[in-house]
Coordinates of C-alpha atoms in Angstrom, one line a residue:
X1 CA 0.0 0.0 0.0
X2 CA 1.1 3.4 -1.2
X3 CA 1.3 6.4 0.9
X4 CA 0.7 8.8 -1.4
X5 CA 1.2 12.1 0.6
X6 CA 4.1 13.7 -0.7
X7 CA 6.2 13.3 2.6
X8 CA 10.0 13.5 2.5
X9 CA 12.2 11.1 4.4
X10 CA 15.8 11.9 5.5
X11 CA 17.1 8.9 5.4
X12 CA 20.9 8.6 7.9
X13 CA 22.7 5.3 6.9
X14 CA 26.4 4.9 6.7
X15 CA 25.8 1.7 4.8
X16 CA 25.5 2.3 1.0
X17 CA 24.2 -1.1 0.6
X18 CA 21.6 -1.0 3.9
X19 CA 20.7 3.0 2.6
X20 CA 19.9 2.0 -0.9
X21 CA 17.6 -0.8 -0.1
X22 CA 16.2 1.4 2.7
X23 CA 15.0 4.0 0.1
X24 CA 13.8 1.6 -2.4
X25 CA 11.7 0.3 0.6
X26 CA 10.9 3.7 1.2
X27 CA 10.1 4.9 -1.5
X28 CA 7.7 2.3 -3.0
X29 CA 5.3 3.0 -0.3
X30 CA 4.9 7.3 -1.9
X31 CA 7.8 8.8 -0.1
X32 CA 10.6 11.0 -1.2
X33 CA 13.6 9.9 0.5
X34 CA 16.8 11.8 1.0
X35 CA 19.8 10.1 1.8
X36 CA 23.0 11.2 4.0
X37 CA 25.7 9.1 4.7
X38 CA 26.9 10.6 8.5
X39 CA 25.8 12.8 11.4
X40 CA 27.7 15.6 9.9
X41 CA 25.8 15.6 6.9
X42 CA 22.5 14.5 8.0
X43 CA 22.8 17.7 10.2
X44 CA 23.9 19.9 7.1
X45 CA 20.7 18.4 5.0
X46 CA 18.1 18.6 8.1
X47 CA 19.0 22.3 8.0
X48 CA 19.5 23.1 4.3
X49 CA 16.5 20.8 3.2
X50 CA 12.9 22.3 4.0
X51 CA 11.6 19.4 3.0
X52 CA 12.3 17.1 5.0
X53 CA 9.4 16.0 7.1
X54 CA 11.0 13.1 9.0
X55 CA 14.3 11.8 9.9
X56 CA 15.3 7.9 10.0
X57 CA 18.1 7.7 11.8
X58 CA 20.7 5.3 12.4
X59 CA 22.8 4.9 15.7
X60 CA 26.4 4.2 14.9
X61 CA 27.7 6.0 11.8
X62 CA 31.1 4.8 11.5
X63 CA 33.6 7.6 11.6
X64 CA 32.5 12.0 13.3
X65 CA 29.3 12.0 15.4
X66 CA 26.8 9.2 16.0
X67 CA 23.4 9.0 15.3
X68 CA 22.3 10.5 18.7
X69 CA 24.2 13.5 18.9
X70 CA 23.4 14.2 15.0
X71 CA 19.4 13.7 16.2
X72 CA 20.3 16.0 19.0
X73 CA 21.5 18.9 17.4
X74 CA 18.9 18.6 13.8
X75 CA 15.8 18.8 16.8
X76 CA 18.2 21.8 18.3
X77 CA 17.4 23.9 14.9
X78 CA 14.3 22.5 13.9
X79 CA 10.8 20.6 15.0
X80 CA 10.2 17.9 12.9
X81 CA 9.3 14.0 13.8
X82 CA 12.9 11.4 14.4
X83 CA 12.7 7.8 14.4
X84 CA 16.0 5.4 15.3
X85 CA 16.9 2.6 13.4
X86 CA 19.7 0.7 14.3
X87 CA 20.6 -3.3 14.9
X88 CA 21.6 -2.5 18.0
X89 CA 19.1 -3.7 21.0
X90 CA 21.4 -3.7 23.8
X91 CA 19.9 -2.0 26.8
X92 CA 22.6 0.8 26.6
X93 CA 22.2 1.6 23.2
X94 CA 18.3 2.2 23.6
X95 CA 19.0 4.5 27.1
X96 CA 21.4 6.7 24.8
X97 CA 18.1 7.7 23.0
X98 CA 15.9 8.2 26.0
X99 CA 17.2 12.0 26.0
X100 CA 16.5 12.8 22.8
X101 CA 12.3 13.5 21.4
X102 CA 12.0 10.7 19.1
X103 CA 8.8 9.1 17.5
X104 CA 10.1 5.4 18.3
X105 CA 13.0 2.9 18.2
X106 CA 12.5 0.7 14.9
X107 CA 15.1 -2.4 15.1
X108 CA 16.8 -3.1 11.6
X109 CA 15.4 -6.1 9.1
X110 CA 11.8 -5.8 11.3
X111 CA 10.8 -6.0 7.8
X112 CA 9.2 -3.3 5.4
X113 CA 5.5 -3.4 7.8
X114 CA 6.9 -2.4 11.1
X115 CA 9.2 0.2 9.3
X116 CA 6.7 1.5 7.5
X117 CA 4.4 1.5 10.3
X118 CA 6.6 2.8 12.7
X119 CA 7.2 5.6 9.9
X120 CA 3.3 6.1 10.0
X121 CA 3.1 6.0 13.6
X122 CA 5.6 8.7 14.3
X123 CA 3.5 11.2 11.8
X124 CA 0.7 10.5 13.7
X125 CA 2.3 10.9 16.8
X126 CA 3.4 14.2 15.7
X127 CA 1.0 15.9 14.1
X128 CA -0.9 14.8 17.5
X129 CA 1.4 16.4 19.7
X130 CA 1.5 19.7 17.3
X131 CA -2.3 19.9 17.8
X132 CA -1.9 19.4 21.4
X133 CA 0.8 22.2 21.2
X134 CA -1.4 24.4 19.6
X135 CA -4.3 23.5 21.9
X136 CA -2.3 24.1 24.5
X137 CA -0.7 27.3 22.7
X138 CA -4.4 28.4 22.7
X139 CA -5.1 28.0 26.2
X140 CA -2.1 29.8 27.1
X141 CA -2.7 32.5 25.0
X142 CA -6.5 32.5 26.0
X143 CA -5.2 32.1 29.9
X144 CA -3.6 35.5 29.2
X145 CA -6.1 37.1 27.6
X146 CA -8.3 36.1 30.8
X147 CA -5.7 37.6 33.1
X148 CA -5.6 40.7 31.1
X149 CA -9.6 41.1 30.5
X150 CA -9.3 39.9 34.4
X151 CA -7.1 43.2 35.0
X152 CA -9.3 45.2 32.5
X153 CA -12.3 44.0 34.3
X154 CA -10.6 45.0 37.8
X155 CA -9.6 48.0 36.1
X156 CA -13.0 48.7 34.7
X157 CA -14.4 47.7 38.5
X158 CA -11.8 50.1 40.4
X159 CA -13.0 52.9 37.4
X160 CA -16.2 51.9 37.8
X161 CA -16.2 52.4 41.7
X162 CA -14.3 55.5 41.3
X163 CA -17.6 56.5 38.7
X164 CA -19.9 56.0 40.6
X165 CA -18.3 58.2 43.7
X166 CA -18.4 60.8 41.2
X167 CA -21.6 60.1 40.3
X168 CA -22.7 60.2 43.8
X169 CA -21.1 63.4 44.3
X170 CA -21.7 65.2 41.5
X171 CA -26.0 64.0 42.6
X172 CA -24.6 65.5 46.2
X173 CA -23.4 68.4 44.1
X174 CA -26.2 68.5 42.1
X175 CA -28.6 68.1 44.7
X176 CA -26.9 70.8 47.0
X177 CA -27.2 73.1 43.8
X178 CA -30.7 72.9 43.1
X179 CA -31.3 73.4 46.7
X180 CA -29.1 76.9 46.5
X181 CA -30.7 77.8 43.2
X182 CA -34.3 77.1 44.1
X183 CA -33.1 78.9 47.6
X184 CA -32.1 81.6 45.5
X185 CA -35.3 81.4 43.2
X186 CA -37.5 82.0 46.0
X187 CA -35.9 84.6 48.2
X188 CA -35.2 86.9 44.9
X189 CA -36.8 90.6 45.2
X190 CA -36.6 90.4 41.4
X191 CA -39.3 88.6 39.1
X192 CA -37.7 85.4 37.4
X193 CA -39.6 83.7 34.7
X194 CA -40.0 81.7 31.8
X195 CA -42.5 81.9 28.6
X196 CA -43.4 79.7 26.3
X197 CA -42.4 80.3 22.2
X198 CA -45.8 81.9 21.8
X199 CA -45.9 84.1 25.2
X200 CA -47.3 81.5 27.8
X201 CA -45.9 82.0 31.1
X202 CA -44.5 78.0 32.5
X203 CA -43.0 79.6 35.4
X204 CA -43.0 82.1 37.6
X205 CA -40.7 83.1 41.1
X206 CA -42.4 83.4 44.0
X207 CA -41.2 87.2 43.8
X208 CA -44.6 88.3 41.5
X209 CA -46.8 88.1 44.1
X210 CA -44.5 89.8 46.8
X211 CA -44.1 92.3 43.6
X212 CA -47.8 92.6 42.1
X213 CA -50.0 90.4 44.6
X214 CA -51.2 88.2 41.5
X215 CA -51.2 84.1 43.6
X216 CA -49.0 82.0 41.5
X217 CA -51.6 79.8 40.3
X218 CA -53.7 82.3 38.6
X219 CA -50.3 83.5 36.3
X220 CA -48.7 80.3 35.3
X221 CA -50.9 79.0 32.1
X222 CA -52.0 82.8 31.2
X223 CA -50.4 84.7 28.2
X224 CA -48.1 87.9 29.6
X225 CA -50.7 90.1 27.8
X226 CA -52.8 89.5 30.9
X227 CA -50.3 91.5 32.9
X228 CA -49.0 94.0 30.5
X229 CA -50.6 97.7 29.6
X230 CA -52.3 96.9 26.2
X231 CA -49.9 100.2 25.0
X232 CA -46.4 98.3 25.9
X233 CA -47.6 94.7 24.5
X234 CA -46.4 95.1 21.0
X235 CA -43.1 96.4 22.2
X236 CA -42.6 93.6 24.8
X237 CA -43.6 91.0 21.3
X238 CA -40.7 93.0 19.1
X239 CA -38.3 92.3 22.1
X240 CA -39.1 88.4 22.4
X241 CA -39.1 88.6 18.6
X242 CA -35.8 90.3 18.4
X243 CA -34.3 87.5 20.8
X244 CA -35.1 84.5 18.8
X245 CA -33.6 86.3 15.1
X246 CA -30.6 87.5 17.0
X247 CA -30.2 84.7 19.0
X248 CA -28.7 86.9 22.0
X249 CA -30.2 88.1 25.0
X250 CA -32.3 91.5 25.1
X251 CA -31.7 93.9 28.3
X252 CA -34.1 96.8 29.6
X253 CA -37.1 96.2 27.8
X254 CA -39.7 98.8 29.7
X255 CA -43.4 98.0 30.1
X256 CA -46.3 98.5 32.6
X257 CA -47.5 95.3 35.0
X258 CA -50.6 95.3 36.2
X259 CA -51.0 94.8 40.0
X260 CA -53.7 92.8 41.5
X261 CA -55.3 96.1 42.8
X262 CA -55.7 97.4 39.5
X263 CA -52.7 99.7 39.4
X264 CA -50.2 99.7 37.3
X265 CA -46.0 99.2 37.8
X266 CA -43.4 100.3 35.8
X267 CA -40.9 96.9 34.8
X268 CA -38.0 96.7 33.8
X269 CA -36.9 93.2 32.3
X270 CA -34.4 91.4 30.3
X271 CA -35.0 88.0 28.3
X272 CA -33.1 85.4 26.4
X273 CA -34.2 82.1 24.1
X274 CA -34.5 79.0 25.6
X275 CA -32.9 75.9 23.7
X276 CA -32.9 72.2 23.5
X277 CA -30.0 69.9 22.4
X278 CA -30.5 70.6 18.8
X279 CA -30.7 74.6 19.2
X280 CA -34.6 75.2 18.8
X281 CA -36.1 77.8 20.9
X282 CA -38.4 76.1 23.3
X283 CA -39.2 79.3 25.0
X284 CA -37.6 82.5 26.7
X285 CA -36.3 82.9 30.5
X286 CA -36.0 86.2 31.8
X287 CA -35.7 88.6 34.6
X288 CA -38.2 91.4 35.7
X289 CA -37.3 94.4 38.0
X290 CA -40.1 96.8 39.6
X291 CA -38.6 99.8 38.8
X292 CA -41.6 102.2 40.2
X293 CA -40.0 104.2 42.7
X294 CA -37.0 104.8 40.5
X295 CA -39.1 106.0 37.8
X296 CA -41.1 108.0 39.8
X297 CA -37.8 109.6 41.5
X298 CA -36.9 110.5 38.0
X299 CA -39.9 112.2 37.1
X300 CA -39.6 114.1 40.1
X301 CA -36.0 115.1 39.4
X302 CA -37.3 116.1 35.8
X303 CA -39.8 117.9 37.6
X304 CA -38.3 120.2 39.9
X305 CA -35.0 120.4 37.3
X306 CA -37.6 122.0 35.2
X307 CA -38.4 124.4 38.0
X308 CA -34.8 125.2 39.1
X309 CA -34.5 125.9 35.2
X310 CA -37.5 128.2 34.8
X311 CA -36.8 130.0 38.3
X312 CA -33.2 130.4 36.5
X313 CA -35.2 132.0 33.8
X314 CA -37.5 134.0 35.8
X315 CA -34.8 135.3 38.0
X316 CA -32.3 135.8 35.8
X317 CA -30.0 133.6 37.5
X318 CA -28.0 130.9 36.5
X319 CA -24.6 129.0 38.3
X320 CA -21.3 128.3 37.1
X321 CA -18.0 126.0 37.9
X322 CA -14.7 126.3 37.4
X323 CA -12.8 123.4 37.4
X324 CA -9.2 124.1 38.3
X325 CA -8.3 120.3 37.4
X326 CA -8.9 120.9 33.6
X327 CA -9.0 125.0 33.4
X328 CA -12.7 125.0 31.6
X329 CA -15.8 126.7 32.5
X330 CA -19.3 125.0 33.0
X331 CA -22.4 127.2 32.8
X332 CA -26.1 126.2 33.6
X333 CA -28.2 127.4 30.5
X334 CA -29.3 130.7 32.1
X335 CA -25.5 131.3 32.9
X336 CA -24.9 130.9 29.0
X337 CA -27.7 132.6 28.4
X338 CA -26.8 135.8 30.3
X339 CA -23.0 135.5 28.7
X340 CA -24.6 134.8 25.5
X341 CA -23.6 131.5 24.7
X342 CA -25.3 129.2 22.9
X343 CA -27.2 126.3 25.4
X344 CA -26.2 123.9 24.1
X345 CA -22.6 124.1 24.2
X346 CA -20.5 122.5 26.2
X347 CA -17.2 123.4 28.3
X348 CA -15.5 127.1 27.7
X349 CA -12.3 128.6 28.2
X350 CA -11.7 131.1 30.5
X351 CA -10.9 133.5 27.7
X352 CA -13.7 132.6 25.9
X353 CA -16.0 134.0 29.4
X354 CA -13.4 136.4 30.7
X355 CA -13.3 138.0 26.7
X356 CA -16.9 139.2 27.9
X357 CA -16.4 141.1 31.1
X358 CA -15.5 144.4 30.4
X359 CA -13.2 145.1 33.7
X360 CA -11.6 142.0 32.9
X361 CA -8.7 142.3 34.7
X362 CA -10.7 143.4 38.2
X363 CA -12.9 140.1 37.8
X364 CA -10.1 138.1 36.9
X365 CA -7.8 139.0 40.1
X366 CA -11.1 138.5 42.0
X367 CA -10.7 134.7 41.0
X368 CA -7.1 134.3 41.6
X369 CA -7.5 135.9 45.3
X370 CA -9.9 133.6 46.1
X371 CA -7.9 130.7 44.7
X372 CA -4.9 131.4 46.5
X373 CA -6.3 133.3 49.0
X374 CA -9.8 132.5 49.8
X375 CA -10.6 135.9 49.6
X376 CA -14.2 136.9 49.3
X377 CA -15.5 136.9 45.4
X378 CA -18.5 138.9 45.6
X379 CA -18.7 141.2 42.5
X380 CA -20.6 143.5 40.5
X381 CA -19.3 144.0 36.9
X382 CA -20.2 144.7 33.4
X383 CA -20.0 142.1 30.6
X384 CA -21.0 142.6 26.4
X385 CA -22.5 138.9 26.0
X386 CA -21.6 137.2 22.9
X387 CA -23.5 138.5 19.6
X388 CA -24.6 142.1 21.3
X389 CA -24.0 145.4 21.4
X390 CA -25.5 146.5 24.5
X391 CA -23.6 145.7 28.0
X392 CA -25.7 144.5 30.9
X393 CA -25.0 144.5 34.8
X394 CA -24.3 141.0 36.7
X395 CA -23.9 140.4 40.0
X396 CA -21.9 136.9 41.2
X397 CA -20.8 135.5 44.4
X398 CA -18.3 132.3 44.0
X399 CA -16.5 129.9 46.9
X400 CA -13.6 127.6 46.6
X401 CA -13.6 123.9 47.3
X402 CA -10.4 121.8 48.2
X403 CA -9.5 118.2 47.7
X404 CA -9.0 116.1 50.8
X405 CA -5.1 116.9 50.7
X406 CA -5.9 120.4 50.8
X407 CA -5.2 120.9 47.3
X408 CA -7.6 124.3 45.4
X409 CA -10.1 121.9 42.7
X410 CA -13.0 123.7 42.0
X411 CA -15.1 126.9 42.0
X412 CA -18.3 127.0 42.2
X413 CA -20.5 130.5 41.5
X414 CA -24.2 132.2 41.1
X415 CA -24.2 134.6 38.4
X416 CA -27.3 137.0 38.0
X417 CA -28.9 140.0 35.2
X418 CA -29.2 142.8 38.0
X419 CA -29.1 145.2 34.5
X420 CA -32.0 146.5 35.0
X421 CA -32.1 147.0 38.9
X422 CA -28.9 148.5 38.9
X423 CA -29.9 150.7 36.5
X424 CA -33.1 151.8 38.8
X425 CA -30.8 151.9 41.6
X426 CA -28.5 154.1 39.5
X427 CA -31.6 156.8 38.4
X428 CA -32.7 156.6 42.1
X429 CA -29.4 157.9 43.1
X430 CA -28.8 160.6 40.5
X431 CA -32.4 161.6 41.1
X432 CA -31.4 161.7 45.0
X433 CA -28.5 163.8 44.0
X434 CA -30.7 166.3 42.1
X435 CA -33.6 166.7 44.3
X436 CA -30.8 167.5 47.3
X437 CA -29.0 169.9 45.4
X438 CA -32.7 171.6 44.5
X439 CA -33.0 171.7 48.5
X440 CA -30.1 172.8 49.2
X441 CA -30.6 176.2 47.2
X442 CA -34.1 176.2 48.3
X443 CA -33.3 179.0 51.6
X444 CA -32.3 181.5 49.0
X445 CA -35.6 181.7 47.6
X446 CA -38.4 184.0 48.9
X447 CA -42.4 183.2 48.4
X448 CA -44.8 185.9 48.3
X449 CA -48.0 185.5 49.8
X450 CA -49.0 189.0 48.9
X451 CA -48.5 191.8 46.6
X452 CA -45.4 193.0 47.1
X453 CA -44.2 191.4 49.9
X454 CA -41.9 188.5 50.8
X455 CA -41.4 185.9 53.3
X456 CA -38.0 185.5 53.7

């Protein structure tokens, strides 16, 4: 029976006779047989010769290394199935081989069956113990992959631990947050709320009924228009409009909220879009101020700044600053209005308002003694206002202030029009002067009080 399989036999006989009936042998059952005739060159072929699948070997090779030491090293350099074959049965001989891996221990002229079964034998033997190899290759290789995906899982565990400590105190974190925030939320003086895209309020602070009285429950559901003067609605939509096309925040939008007694309170309030993961607006957030008093202080600054400017007008007074700091002249509109300056400039020289006194040099040594001197600066003086002809007669009283190093910084002064009182004052006094002169030349004149007779 043929063994077809391609296999290639190294066959190690120092025998020409014994090697070439050997490969006959071995060759009429399929195999390819290569032939070497010592250790030395048995070793040479086993490394040269890839394909060689099995080596026959033969003990006692004559002359240079035996067939144990030849087996010895060829296994030393490669992996490959070894078979002895020797006539030698002595118990001595066999132990030689008992150190070296071999496939089995065939006893020359056996006969062609137990050489060739011994060949087939050791084949099977070794491709058994290469699949046991590999098997057990595998469950090394799996064995470490265990203890690493065991230290991954360990890993994974210990990251996992450390995870879920975060976890628990980022919810302590959390928790402690939403506590401060809703803390926050509640005990705000100022309005906080949220609408929905189309003007629904979803939420409201607990600040609008402190604010305007309205309970919670009858503002959260309701459109804003419920609670804004019907004149500031459309203003308050453009604003809510405006934030979802710019996409920003809008600050100090103004309106009127109606309180729960009917009145109404000036609001200021700033709002911003709301947005899920994907960037929609689902609504605005925002903050609401009462800004009542503040508006009403403001009106009553506009108000009596309105009076203080028409009793400037009525009286013909205005005031004025000089600030030593930056050497210019400030002027309430009257005060430009008596120098004839134009309202609404701002800031002068003081040669543009010293240019318009006409003792110039009086007034301005006035200011410089009061500087360095704190000298009274109570005047009366002429000045030709800007534009005119005619002169007219002021009147202004000034005082110094210092810096808290002591240091001269700014003067501050009333300036009034007494043109026309000083001119009264100035008739009154020649008139004075006339009618005592007239009395004083009165003795010399006689009165009659009849025909030809005086009193005198």
């Amino acid at each position: 029976m043929r063994d077809d399989n391609g296999k290639t036999i190294l066959l190690v006989e120092d025998e020409a006779i014994i090697a070439l009936a050997g490969k006959r042998t071995l060759e009429a059952y399929g195999y390819a047989v290569v032939s070497a005739s010592s250790g030395e060159k048995a070793v040479i072929a086993a490394a040269g010769d890839s394909r060689i699948d099995l080596v026959l070997m033969d003990i006692n090779l004559g002359d240079g290394i035996d067939g144990t030491e030849a087996a010895a090293r060829i296994l030393r350099e490669r992996e490959l199935p070894l078979v002895f074959l020797s006539s030698y049965t002595e118990r001595e001989t066999v132990e030689k081989t008992e150190g070296i891996t071999s496939y089995g221990y065939i006893v020359k002229n056996s006969g062609e069956t137990v050489l060739v079964a011994g060949i087939r034998m050791a084949f099977k033997l070794f491709e058994a113990k290469k699949k046991i190899q590999a098997q057990s290759d595998d469950m090394e290789a799996a064995y470490e992959e265990m203890q690493v995906a065991n230290d991954d899982l360990l890993q994974t565990i210990e990251e996992l631990n450390a995870a879920n400590a975060m976890v628990d105190e980022s919810s302590r974190l959390l928790s402690l947050s939403e506590k401060k925030y809703r803390e926050l939320v509640e005990s705000s003086h100022d309005i906080i709320y949220i609408l929905s895209p189309d003007g629904i309020f979803t939420f409201v602070s607990p600040a609008w009924t402190r604010v305007l009285g309205h309970p919670l429950s009858s503002v959260i559901g309701q459109p804003f228009e419920l609670f804004v003067h019907p004149d500031d609605v459309p203003a308050c939509r453009a604003c809510l409009s405006e934030a979802i096309e710019s996409g920003r925040r809008i600050e100090d939008i103004e309106y009127r909220a109606r309180h729960l007694d009917g009145s109404w309170r000036r609001h200021s309030s700033s709002a911003g879009p709301l947005r899920d993961e994907s960037g929609s607006v689902i609504g605005f957030e925002g903050l609401a101020v009462d800004i009542t008093e503040r508006h009403l202080a403001l009106e009553r600054l506009r108000t009596s700044e309105e009076r203080y400017l028409k009793a400037q007008r009525i009286g013909r007074v205005g005031n004025w600053e000089y600030d030593l700091r930056t050497d210019s002249f400030w002027g309430s509109d009257e005060a430009k209005r008596i120098y004839g300056f134009d309202p609404d400039e701002e800031g002068f020289s003081p040669d543009e308002v010293e240019s318009r006194i006409l003792e110039r040099d009086r007034v301005h040594q006035a200011l410089i003694d009061l500087i360095e001197h704190d000298a009274v600066y109570n005047l009366e003086f002429e000045i030709r206002p800007k534009g005119q002809e005619r002169t007219r007669i002021i009147w202004s009283v000034a005082e110094l202030h210092r810096s808290e190093r002591g240091e001269p910084t700014l003067v501050t002064g009333v300036v009034q029009d007494i043109t026309e009182r000083a001119l009264a004052q100035r008739n009154l006094i020649a008139s004075e002067t006339k009618y005592r002169k007239l009395i004083d030349v009165l003795p010399l004149v006689g009165a009659r009080d009849a025909p030809g007779y005086t009193n005198g």
